[in-house]
Amino acid sequence: MPHSLSPEAAAIEGSTLPDAPADPLTEDPASSPSDGDAALNGTSDAKKQMDQIKLEDLFRTDDEDDEEFPMSSAPSGNGKAGHSSPSPEPVHLTPAAKYTDPGVMLAFYQRLFPFRPLFQWLNHSMKPSNDFANREFAFTLANEAYLRYLSYPTADLLRKDVLRLNPARFEIGPVYNTNPRDRKTLTKAKTFRPVAKELVFDIDLTDYDEVRTCCDKANICHKCWNFVTMAIKVVDASLREDFGFEHIMWVYSGRRGAHAWISDKKAREMDDNKRKALAGYLEVIKGGSQSGKKVNVKRPLHPHLTRSLDILKDHFQRDILEDQDPWATPEGAEQLLKLLPDKALNDALRKRWDSDVGRSSSGKWTDIDSLAKNGASRTLDSKALLEAKKDIILEYTYPRLDVAVSKHLNHLLKSPFVIHPKTGRVCVPIDTDKLEKFDPLAVPTVTELLGEIDEWNTLKGKNEEVEGEVKKIQDYEKTSLRPFVDYFKTYVAELLRDERGVKREREDGDAMEF
């Protein structure tokens, strides 16, 4: 959503870091397009950016500098912004400190945000390439200004601009066929186009409001989070088994949902038509809250749906019938009856439930088979009843995807590890091997993390001694963010390993051509 630039944004102009891109707020407002993007005049030439990169930074390896999370020193004017200080100052949060405070956000970006793994993930290589340099980033500033079409050749330049502008959050867009900053210099608009982006999916609990009874709107609890758990299991299984994708990362949205990022090369290169087809393949729940029956699938069931039912049947008994108890009220019971195919059976069920007002959803689900076997309806089609029950399980448990997010290359999605502006929680990756144990309400907030650093430094000092040698401890290692960052680094390492294999195969194939 576009936002105009307010006067507060201009106050940032004087804080440009050494070697950082020129100020994106200097563009003539009269030339800005109506979509609210903030193209960067004066920095649109990618070559100018590359000229600013020091040679040793371009070829630096992890072995030469393992400090991917610079310590808490503030950027200085000596050209060393983003590097660690010998004596980083603690944040010393006051009891009234809030995650929306600019100083808190800046400390998080300085001390905890994993810029280097993020770069490697989006760049698909250790060495800077167009996969990162031509990637669009969009910043939402604290004053709600929305800056689009930002791009950076290296992780250091991204970090410097993040520290300079201190955004409330930022989003990741596609890789374009040219540097996004150069788009206004092109003679024809159609020559500027997205060419690659991770395939993404979005699960939002507000889409489950008609089937969850514990919460609604933006509110969540452990009971309704099970809907997200079910969705991740079903979608992840399909992406791996039906499409052969391997590099799938699920990320907590920070509040009430989860995002999937599929980074396989064949996923990144899918055009809009293929993305739309894949999203349609996974879309089963169709229709709004007033549309009645929302599952209308062909028989025999597709193997994907058969597998999904196997995954979901236990969740249906535990998470739907017991925890959500959706048919406990007379209104809920009527909704269930609308999904059953036989009027005589429905009349018998209604009569029984009217005589037992407090009957649970689990009991009512059992009553369906019980009355059907006792001959409540002479015209009952047992096959149709079985199919209807399977459709009901799917309607209450199958993933409800926001397919619009998945259909287009140019869609932007919130970056992993940013802070959700309404909760202060970090958008952390979810380890699918421990999916059942993930607790969205226990995900750390930014203020908690900064407090954990101070507590560590107070109790143990800034470094620790191992076998007589002083070991440098990075700030993220002192906090509850560590397992999430370690998971992300492992995910990125596996992706880079496979990317190198693909590159070698391509080079070997080229060598055989005459």
Coordinates of C-alpha atoms in Angstrom, one line a residue:
M1 CA 0.0 0.0 0.0
P2 CA 1.6 3.3 -1.0
H3 CA 2.4 6.0 1.5
S4 CA 3.5 9.6 0.9
L5 CA 6.8 10.7 2.4
S6 CA 6.2 12.8 5.5
P7 CA 8.6 15.5 6.7
E8 CA 10.0 13.2 9.3
A9 CA 11.5 11.1 6.7
A10 CA 13.6 13.9 5.4
A11 CA 15.2 14.2 8.8
I12 CA 17.2 11.1 8.0
E13 CA 19.0 12.7 5.1
G14 CA 22.0 13.8 7.1
S15 CA 22.7 10.4 8.5
T16 CA 24.0 8.7 5.4
L17 CA 26.6 6.2 6.3
P18 CA 30.0 6.0 4.5
D19 CA 29.8 4.0 1.3
A20 CA 26.0 3.7 1.7
P21 CA 23.8 4.4 -1.4
A22 CA 22.7 8.0 -1.8
D23 CA 19.6 9.1 0.0
P24 CA 16.5 7.6 -1.5
L25 CA 14.3 10.5 -0.3
T26 CA 15.9 13.0 -2.6
E27 CA 13.7 12.1 -5.6
D28 CA 11.6 14.9 -7.0
P29 CA 8.0 14.1 -5.7
A30 CA 6.5 15.4 -8.9
S31 CA 8.2 12.5 -10.8
S32 CA 7.1 9.8 -8.4
P33 CA 4.6 7.3 -9.8
S34 CA 1.2 6.9 -8.2
D35 CA 2.1 3.4 -6.9
G36 CA 4.0 5.1 -4.1
D37 CA 7.4 3.7 -4.9
A38 CA 10.5 5.7 -4.0
A39 CA 13.0 5.2 -6.9
L40 CA 16.4 6.3 -6.1
N41 CA 17.6 9.1 -8.4
G42 CA 21.3 9.6 -8.4
T43 CA 21.9 6.0 -7.4
S44 CA 20.1 4.3 -10.2
D45 CA 23.3 3.2 -11.9
A46 CA 24.3 -0.2 -10.5
K47 CA 27.9 0.4 -11.6
K48 CA 28.2 3.3 -9.1
Q49 CA 27.2 1.0 -6.3
M50 CA 29.7 -1.6 -7.3
D51 CA 32.4 1.0 -7.4
Q52 CA 31.7 1.7 -3.8
I53 CA 32.5 -1.9 -2.7
K54 CA 35.9 -2.5 -1.4
L55 CA 37.8 -5.3 -3.2
E56 CA 38.5 -7.1 0.1
D57 CA 34.8 -7.0 1.0
L58 CA 33.8 -8.4 -2.4
F59 CA 35.9 -11.6 -1.9
R60 CA 35.7 -11.9 1.9
T61 CA 34.9 -15.4 3.0
D62 CA 33.4 -16.7 6.2
D63 CA 36.8 -18.1 7.3
E64 CA 38.3 -14.6 7.1
D65 CA 35.5 -12.9 9.1
D66 CA 33.0 -15.0 11.0
E67 CA 31.3 -12.1 12.6
E68 CA 28.1 -12.0 10.6
F69 CA 26.3 -10.3 13.4
P70 CA 28.2 -7.1 14.2
M71 CA 28.1 -6.1 17.7
S72 CA 26.2 -3.2 19.1
S73 CA 28.5 -0.3 18.3
A74 CA 26.7 2.5 16.5
P75 CA 27.7 3.5 13.0
S76 CA 30.5 6.0 13.0
G77 CA 31.8 8.4 10.4
N78 CA 35.1 6.5 9.9
G79 CA 33.9 4.3 7.0
K80 CA 33.7 1.3 9.3
A81 CA 30.0 1.3 9.8
G82 CA 28.6 -2.1 10.5
H83 CA 31.8 -3.5 12.0
S84 CA 32.2 -4.5 15.6
S85 CA 33.5 -2.2 18.3
P86 CA 36.1 -3.4 20.8
S87 CA 33.7 -2.4 23.6
P88 CA 30.1 -2.4 22.4
E89 CA 27.8 -0.5 24.7
P90 CA 24.8 -2.4 26.1
V91 CA 21.3 -1.2 25.4
H92 CA 20.1 -0.9 29.0
L93 CA 16.4 -1.1 28.3
T94 CA 14.2 0.8 30.6
P95 CA 11.0 -1.0 32.0
A96 CA 9.0 1.3 29.7
A97 CA 10.9 0.5 26.5
K98 CA 8.7 -0.6 23.6
Y99 CA 9.5 -2.6 20.5
T100 CA 8.3 0.4 18.5
D101 CA 10.9 2.7 19.9
P102 CA 13.4 3.6 17.1
G103 CA 16.4 3.0 19.4
V104 CA 15.1 -0.6 20.1
M105 CA 14.7 -1.3 16.4
L106 CA 18.1 0.1 15.6
A107 CA 19.8 -2.0 18.3
F108 CA 18.1 -5.1 16.9
Y109 CA 19.3 -4.4 13.4
Q110 CA 22.8 -3.7 14.7
R111 CA 23.2 -6.6 17.0
L112 CA 20.8 -9.4 16.0
F113 CA 19.6 -9.3 12.4
P114 CA 21.3 -12.0 10.3
F115 CA 22.2 -10.0 7.2
R116 CA 24.9 -12.3 5.9
P117 CA 22.8 -15.5 5.8
L118 CA 19.9 -13.5 4.3
F119 CA 22.3 -12.3 1.6
Q120 CA 23.5 -15.8 0.9
W121 CA 20.0 -17.1 0.8
L122 CA 18.8 -14.6 -1.7
N123 CA 22.1 -14.5 -3.7
H124 CA 22.4 -18.3 -4.0
S125 CA 26.2 -17.9 -3.8
M126 CA 28.9 -16.6 -1.5
K127 CA 30.0 -14.2 -4.3
P128 CA 27.8 -11.2 -5.1
S129 CA 25.7 -11.7 -8.2
N130 CA 22.7 -10.3 -10.0
D131 CA 20.5 -12.6 -8.0
F132 CA 21.0 -10.2 -5.1
A133 CA 22.0 -7.0 -6.9
N134 CA 18.8 -7.0 -9.0
R135 CA 16.5 -8.0 -6.2
E136 CA 13.9 -5.6 -5.0
F137 CA 13.5 -4.6 -1.4
A138 CA 10.8 -2.4 0.0
F139 CA 11.1 -0.5 3.4
T140 CA 8.2 0.6 5.6
L141 CA 9.6 3.4 7.7
A142 CA 8.4 4.3 11.2
N143 CA 6.4 7.3 9.8
E144 CA 4.6 4.8 7.4
A145 CA 6.5 6.0 4.3
Y146 CA 6.8 3.1 1.9
L147 CA 10.0 2.9 -0.2
R148 CA 9.9 0.5 -3.1
Y149 CA 12.5 -0.7 -5.8
L150 CA 15.5 -0.5 -3.4
S151 CA 18.4 -2.7 -4.4
Y152 CA 21.9 -3.5 -3.0
P153 CA 24.9 -5.3 -4.5
T154 CA 26.1 -6.7 -1.2
A155 CA 24.9 -7.5 2.3
D156 CA 27.0 -4.7 3.7
L157 CA 25.2 -2.1 1.7
L158 CA 21.8 -3.5 2.6
R159 CA 22.8 -3.4 6.3
K160 CA 24.1 0.2 6.0
D161 CA 20.8 1.4 4.5
V162 CA 18.8 -0.5 7.1
L163 CA 20.8 1.1 9.9
R164 CA 20.4 4.5 8.2
L165 CA 16.7 4.4 7.6
N166 CA 15.8 2.1 10.5
P167 CA 12.6 0.7 8.9
A168 CA 9.8 -0.7 10.9
R169 CA 10.0 -3.7 8.6
F170 CA 11.1 -4.6 5.1
E171 CA 9.8 -6.8 2.4
I172 CA 11.5 -8.9 -0.3
G173 CA 10.4 -8.8 -3.9
P174 CA 11.6 -10.5 -7.2
V175 CA 14.8 -10.4 -9.1
Y176 CA 14.4 -8.2 -12.1
N177 CA 16.1 -8.3 -15.5
T178 CA 17.9 -5.1 -14.6
N179 CA 18.7 -3.2 -11.5
P180 CA 15.4 -1.9 -10.0
R181 CA 17.0 1.5 -9.4
D182 CA 17.5 1.8 -13.2
R183 CA 13.9 1.2 -14.2
K184 CA 13.1 4.8 -15.0
T185 CA 16.0 5.1 -17.4
L186 CA 14.6 2.4 -19.6
T187 CA 13.1 3.6 -22.9
K188 CA 10.1 1.2 -22.6
A189 CA 8.4 0.3 -19.4
K190 CA 7.8 -3.3 -20.6
T191 CA 11.5 -3.9 -20.7
F192 CA 11.6 -3.8 -16.9
R193 CA 10.2 -7.1 -15.7
P194 CA 10.6 -9.7 -12.9
V195 CA 12.5 -12.8 -13.9
A196 CA 12.8 -14.9 -10.7
K197 CA 11.5 -15.1 -7.2
E198 CA 10.9 -17.8 -4.6
L199 CA 7.6 -19.5 -4.8
V200 CA 5.7 -18.4 -1.7
F201 CA 2.5 -19.3 0.2
D202 CA 0.7 -17.5 2.9
I203 CA -1.5 -19.0 5.7
D204 CA -3.5 -16.5 7.8
L205 CA -5.7 -17.6 10.7
T206 CA -8.3 -14.9 9.9
D207 CA -9.2 -17.1 6.9
Y208 CA -10.3 -19.8 9.5
D209 CA -12.7 -17.5 11.4
E210 CA -15.7 -19.4 10.3
V211 CA -14.4 -22.8 11.6
R212 CA -12.4 -21.7 14.7
T213 CA -14.4 -21.0 17.9
C214 CA -11.6 -20.1 20.3
C215 CA -10.5 -16.8 18.7
D216 CA -11.3 -14.5 15.8
K217 CA -9.7 -11.7 13.8
A218 CA -6.1 -11.1 14.7
N219 CA -6.3 -13.0 18.0
I220 CA -4.7 -16.5 18.3
C221 CA -4.2 -19.1 20.9
H222 CA -2.6 -22.6 21.0
K223 CA -5.8 -24.2 20.0
C224 CA -6.3 -22.3 16.8
W225 CA -2.5 -22.4 16.0
N226 CA -3.2 -26.1 15.2
F227 CA -4.8 -25.0 12.0
V228 CA -1.5 -23.6 10.9
T229 CA 0.3 -26.8 11.9
M230 CA -2.2 -28.8 9.8
A231 CA -1.7 -26.5 6.9
I232 CA 2.1 -26.7 7.0
K233 CA 2.0 -30.5 7.1
V234 CA -0.3 -30.8 4.1
V235 CA 1.3 -28.1 1.9
D236 CA 4.8 -29.2 2.7
A237 CA 4.1 -32.8 1.9
S238 CA 2.6 -31.9 -1.4
L239 CA 5.4 -29.6 -2.4
R240 CA 8.0 -32.3 -1.7
E241 CA 6.2 -35.4 -2.9
D242 CA 4.1 -34.1 -5.8
F243 CA 6.5 -31.4 -7.2
G244 CA 9.9 -32.6 -5.9
F245 CA 10.9 -29.3 -4.2
E246 CA 13.5 -29.7 -1.5
H247 CA 14.4 -26.2 -0.2
I248 CA 11.2 -25.2 1.6
M249 CA 11.4 -22.8 4.6
W250 CA 8.4 -22.0 6.7
V251 CA 8.5 -18.7 8.6
Y252 CA 6.2 -17.5 11.4
S253 CA 4.6 -14.2 10.3
G254 CA 5.0 -12.7 13.8
R255 CA 1.3 -12.7 14.7
R256 CA -1.3 -15.0 13.2
G257 CA 0.1 -17.1 10.4
A258 CA 3.0 -18.5 8.5
H259 CA 4.8 -18.0 5.1
A260 CA 6.4 -20.7 2.9
W261 CA 9.5 -19.8 0.9
I262 CA 10.5 -22.4 -1.8
S263 CA 14.0 -21.6 -3.0
D264 CA 14.6 -24.4 -5.5
K265 CA 15.9 -23.1 -8.8
K266 CA 13.0 -24.6 -10.7
A267 CA 10.6 -22.9 -8.3
R268 CA 12.3 -19.5 -8.6
E269 CA 12.1 -19.6 -12.4
M270 CA 8.4 -20.4 -12.6
D271 CA 6.4 -17.8 -14.6
D272 CA 3.0 -16.5 -13.4
N273 CA 1.0 -19.2 -15.3
K274 CA 2.9 -22.0 -13.6
R275 CA 2.6 -20.3 -10.2
K276 CA -1.2 -19.9 -10.7
A277 CA -1.5 -23.5 -11.8
L278 CA 0.4 -24.8 -8.7
A279 CA -1.6 -22.6 -6.4
G280 CA -4.8 -23.9 -8.0
Y281 CA -3.7 -27.4 -7.5
L282 CA -3.5 -26.8 -3.7
E283 CA -6.7 -24.8 -3.5
V284 CA -9.6 -26.9 -2.2
I285 CA -11.6 -24.6 0.0
K286 CA -13.5 -22.2 -2.2
G287 CA -16.2 -19.6 -1.6
G288 CA -16.8 -17.0 1.0
S289 CA -18.4 -17.3 4.4
Q290 CA -22.0 -17.2 2.9
S291 CA -21.3 -19.7 0.1
G292 CA -22.4 -22.9 1.9
K293 CA -20.5 -26.1 1.1
K294 CA -16.9 -25.1 0.2
V295 CA -15.4 -28.5 -0.7
N296 CA -16.6 -29.9 -4.1
V297 CA -14.0 -32.3 -5.3
K298 CA -14.1 -35.0 -8.0
R299 CA -14.3 -38.7 -7.2
P300 CA -12.3 -40.9 -7.0
L301 CA -10.2 -38.5 -4.8
H302 CA -6.9 -37.3 -6.2
P303 CA -3.9 -39.0 -4.4
H304 CA -3.0 -35.6 -3.0
L305 CA -6.3 -35.4 -1.2
T306 CA -6.1 -39.0 -0.1
R307 CA -2.7 -38.3 1.5
S308 CA -4.1 -35.1 3.0
L309 CA -6.9 -37.0 4.7
D310 CA -4.4 -39.4 6.2
I311 CA -2.5 -36.5 7.6
L312 CA -5.6 -34.7 8.9
K313 CA -7.8 -37.4 10.3
D314 CA -6.2 -37.4 13.7
H315 CA -6.1 -33.6 13.8
F316 CA -9.9 -33.6 13.0
Q317 CA -10.7 -35.7 16.1
R318 CA -8.4 -33.9 18.5
D319 CA -8.2 -30.3 17.2
I320 CA -11.6 -29.9 15.7
L321 CA -14.1 -32.1 17.5
E322 CA -12.5 -31.8 20.9
D323 CA -10.7 -28.4 21.0
Q324 CA -12.9 -26.3 18.7
D325 CA -16.2 -28.1 19.3
P326 CA -17.8 -26.3 16.3
W327 CA -21.2 -27.9 16.5
A328 CA -21.9 -27.6 20.2
T329 CA -24.5 -24.8 19.6
P330 CA -27.8 -25.3 17.8
E331 CA -26.5 -23.0 15.1
G332 CA -23.3 -25.0 14.7
A333 CA -25.3 -28.2 14.5
E334 CA -27.4 -26.8 11.7
Q335 CA -24.3 -26.0 9.8
L336 CA -23.2 -29.6 10.1
L337 CA -26.5 -30.9 8.8
K338 CA -26.3 -28.7 5.7
L339 CA -23.2 -30.6 4.7
L340 CA -24.9 -34.1 5.0
P341 CA -26.7 -35.5 1.9
D342 CA -29.8 -37.2 3.3
K343 CA -32.9 -35.3 4.5
A344 CA -34.4 -38.2 6.6
L345 CA -31.1 -38.7 8.3
N346 CA -30.8 -35.0 9.0
D347 CA -34.3 -35.0 10.6
A348 CA -33.4 -37.9 12.9
L349 CA -30.1 -36.3 13.9
R350 CA -31.9 -33.0 14.6
K351 CA -34.5 -34.7 16.8
R352 CA -31.8 -36.5 18.8
W353 CA -29.7 -33.4 19.3
D354 CA -32.8 -31.3 20.4
S355 CA -33.3 -33.8 23.2
D356 CA -29.7 -33.6 24.3
V357 CA -28.8 -29.9 24.1
G358 CA -25.4 -30.2 25.7
R359 CA -24.2 -32.9 23.3
S360 CA -20.6 -32.3 22.1
S361 CA -19.4 -32.1 18.6
S362 CA -17.6 -35.4 19.0
G363 CA -20.8 -37.1 20.1
K364 CA -22.7 -35.6 17.2
W365 CA -20.1 -36.8 14.8
T366 CA -20.5 -40.3 16.2
D367 CA -24.3 -40.0 16.0
I368 CA -24.1 -39.7 12.2
D369 CA -22.9 -43.3 11.7
S370 CA -24.9 -44.6 14.6
L371 CA -28.3 -43.4 13.2
A372 CA -27.3 -44.3 9.7
K373 CA -26.7 -47.9 10.7
N374 CA -29.9 -48.1 12.6
G375 CA -32.0 -47.3 9.5
A376 CA -32.9 -43.7 10.2
S377 CA -33.3 -43.2 6.4
R378 CA -34.5 -45.8 4.0
T379 CA -33.1 -43.8 1.0
L380 CA -29.7 -43.3 2.5
D381 CA -26.8 -43.7 0.0
S382 CA -24.0 -45.0 2.2
K383 CA -21.3 -44.1 -0.4
A384 CA -22.6 -40.5 -0.6
L385 CA -22.6 -40.2 3.2
L386 CA -19.0 -41.5 3.4
E387 CA -17.9 -38.9 0.7
A388 CA -19.8 -36.2 2.6
K389 CA -18.0 -37.0 5.8
K390 CA -14.6 -36.8 4.0
D391 CA -15.6 -33.5 2.6
I392 CA -16.5 -32.2 6.0
I393 CA -13.1 -33.2 7.4
L394 CA -11.4 -31.4 4.5
E395 CA -13.6 -28.3 5.0
Y396 CA -12.6 -28.0 8.7
T397 CA -9.0 -29.0 8.4
Y398 CA -7.6 -28.5 4.9
P399 CA -5.3 -25.5 4.3
R400 CA -7.0 -22.2 3.6
L401 CA -4.4 -20.4 1.4
D402 CA -4.3 -16.8 0.3
V403 CA -3.5 -18.0 -3.3
A404 CA -3.2 -14.4 -4.6
V405 CA 0.1 -14.2 -2.8
S406 CA 1.4 -17.2 -4.8
K407 CA 0.3 -16.4 -8.3
H408 CA 2.6 -13.5 -9.3
L409 CA 6.3 -13.0 -9.6
N410 CA 6.2 -9.4 -8.5
H411 CA 4.5 -10.0 -5.2
L412 CA 6.4 -8.8 -2.2
L413 CA 6.5 -10.7 1.1
K414 CA 7.8 -9.7 4.6
S415 CA 11.4 -10.7 5.1
P416 CA 12.2 -13.4 7.7
F417 CA 13.6 -12.1 11.0
V418 CA 11.9 -8.7 10.8
I419 CA 9.8 -7.5 13.7
H420 CA 6.0 -7.7 13.5
P421 CA 4.8 -4.1 14.2
K422 CA 1.8 -5.2 16.2
T423 CA 3.4 -7.8 18.5
G424 CA 7.1 -7.1 18.6
R425 CA 7.8 -10.7 17.8
V426 CA 10.5 -11.8 15.4
C427 CA 9.4 -13.5 12.2
V428 CA 11.4 -16.7 12.9
P429 CA 11.7 -19.8 10.7
I430 CA 9.8 -22.9 11.8
D431 CA 11.7 -26.2 12.1
T432 CA 9.3 -28.6 10.5
D433 CA 11.0 -31.5 12.2
K434 CA 9.7 -30.0 15.5
L435 CA 6.5 -28.6 14.1
E436 CA 4.3 -29.8 16.9
K437 CA 6.5 -28.1 19.4
F438 CA 6.5 -24.7 17.8
D439 CA 4.8 -22.2 20.1
P440 CA 3.9 -18.8 18.4
L441 CA 3.2 -17.3 21.8
A442 CA 6.7 -18.1 23.0
V443 CA 8.6 -16.6 20.1
P444 CA 10.8 -13.9 21.6
T445 CA 10.1 -10.2 21.2
V446 CA 12.8 -7.7 20.3
T447 CA 12.8 -6.2 23.8
E448 CA 13.2 -9.6 25.4
L449 CA 16.1 -10.4 23.1
L450 CA 18.0 -7.2 23.8
G451 CA 17.3 -7.7 27.5
E452 CA 18.8 -11.2 27.2
I453 CA 22.0 -9.7 25.8
D454 CA 22.4 -7.4 28.7
E455 CA 21.7 -10.1 31.2
W456 CA 24.3 -12.4 29.6
N457 CA 26.9 -9.6 29.6
T458 CA 26.2 -8.8 33.2
L459 CA 26.4 -12.4 34.4
K460 CA 29.0 -13.9 32.1
G461 CA 30.8 -11.0 30.5
K462 CA 30.9 -10.2 26.7
N463 CA 33.1 -13.2 25.9
E464 CA 33.7 -16.6 27.5
E465 CA 36.7 -18.7 28.2
V466 CA 37.0 -22.2 26.7
E467 CA 40.0 -24.3 27.7
G468 CA 42.0 -21.3 28.6
E469 CA 41.2 -19.4 25.4
V470 CA 38.8 -16.5 25.2
K471 CA 36.0 -17.2 22.7
K472 CA 34.2 -14.4 21.1
I473 CA 30.4 -14.7 21.6
Q474 CA 28.2 -13.0 19.1
D475 CA 25.2 -11.3 20.4
Y476 CA 22.6 -13.6 18.9
E477 CA 24.3 -16.5 20.6
K478 CA 23.4 -14.9 24.0
T479 CA 19.7 -15.0 23.3
S480 CA 16.7 -17.3 22.6
L481 CA 17.0 -16.2 18.9
R482 CA 20.0 -18.5 18.5
P483 CA 18.2 -21.8 17.5
F484 CA 16.2 -20.0 14.9
V485 CA 19.3 -18.3 13.4
D486 CA 21.2 -21.7 13.5
Y487 CA 18.3 -23.4 11.7
F488 CA 18.3 -20.6 9.0
K489 CA 22.0 -20.9 8.5
T490 CA 21.7 -24.7 8.0
Y491 CA 18.9 -24.2 5.5
V492 CA 21.0 -21.7 3.6
A493 CA 24.1 -23.9 3.6
E494 CA 22.1 -26.8 2.1
L495 CA 20.7 -24.5 -0.6
L496 CA 24.2 -23.2 -1.5
R497 CA 25.5 -26.7 -1.7
D498 CA 22.8 -27.7 -4.2
E499 CA 23.2 -24.5 -6.1
R500 CA 26.9 -25.3 -6.6
G501 CA 26.0 -28.7 -7.8
V502 CA 23.5 -27.3 -10.4
K503 CA 26.2 -24.8 -11.6
R504 CA 28.8 -27.6 -12.0
E505 CA 26.3 -29.7 -14.0
R506 CA 25.5 -26.8 -16.3
E507 CA 29.2 -26.1 -16.9
D508 CA 29.9 -29.7 -17.6
G509 CA 27.0 -29.8 -20.1
D510 CA 28.3 -26.7 -21.8
A511 CA 31.8 -28.2 -22.1
M512 CA 30.4 -31.1 -24.1
E513 CA 28.8 -28.9 -26.8
F514 CA 30.7 -28.5 -30.1

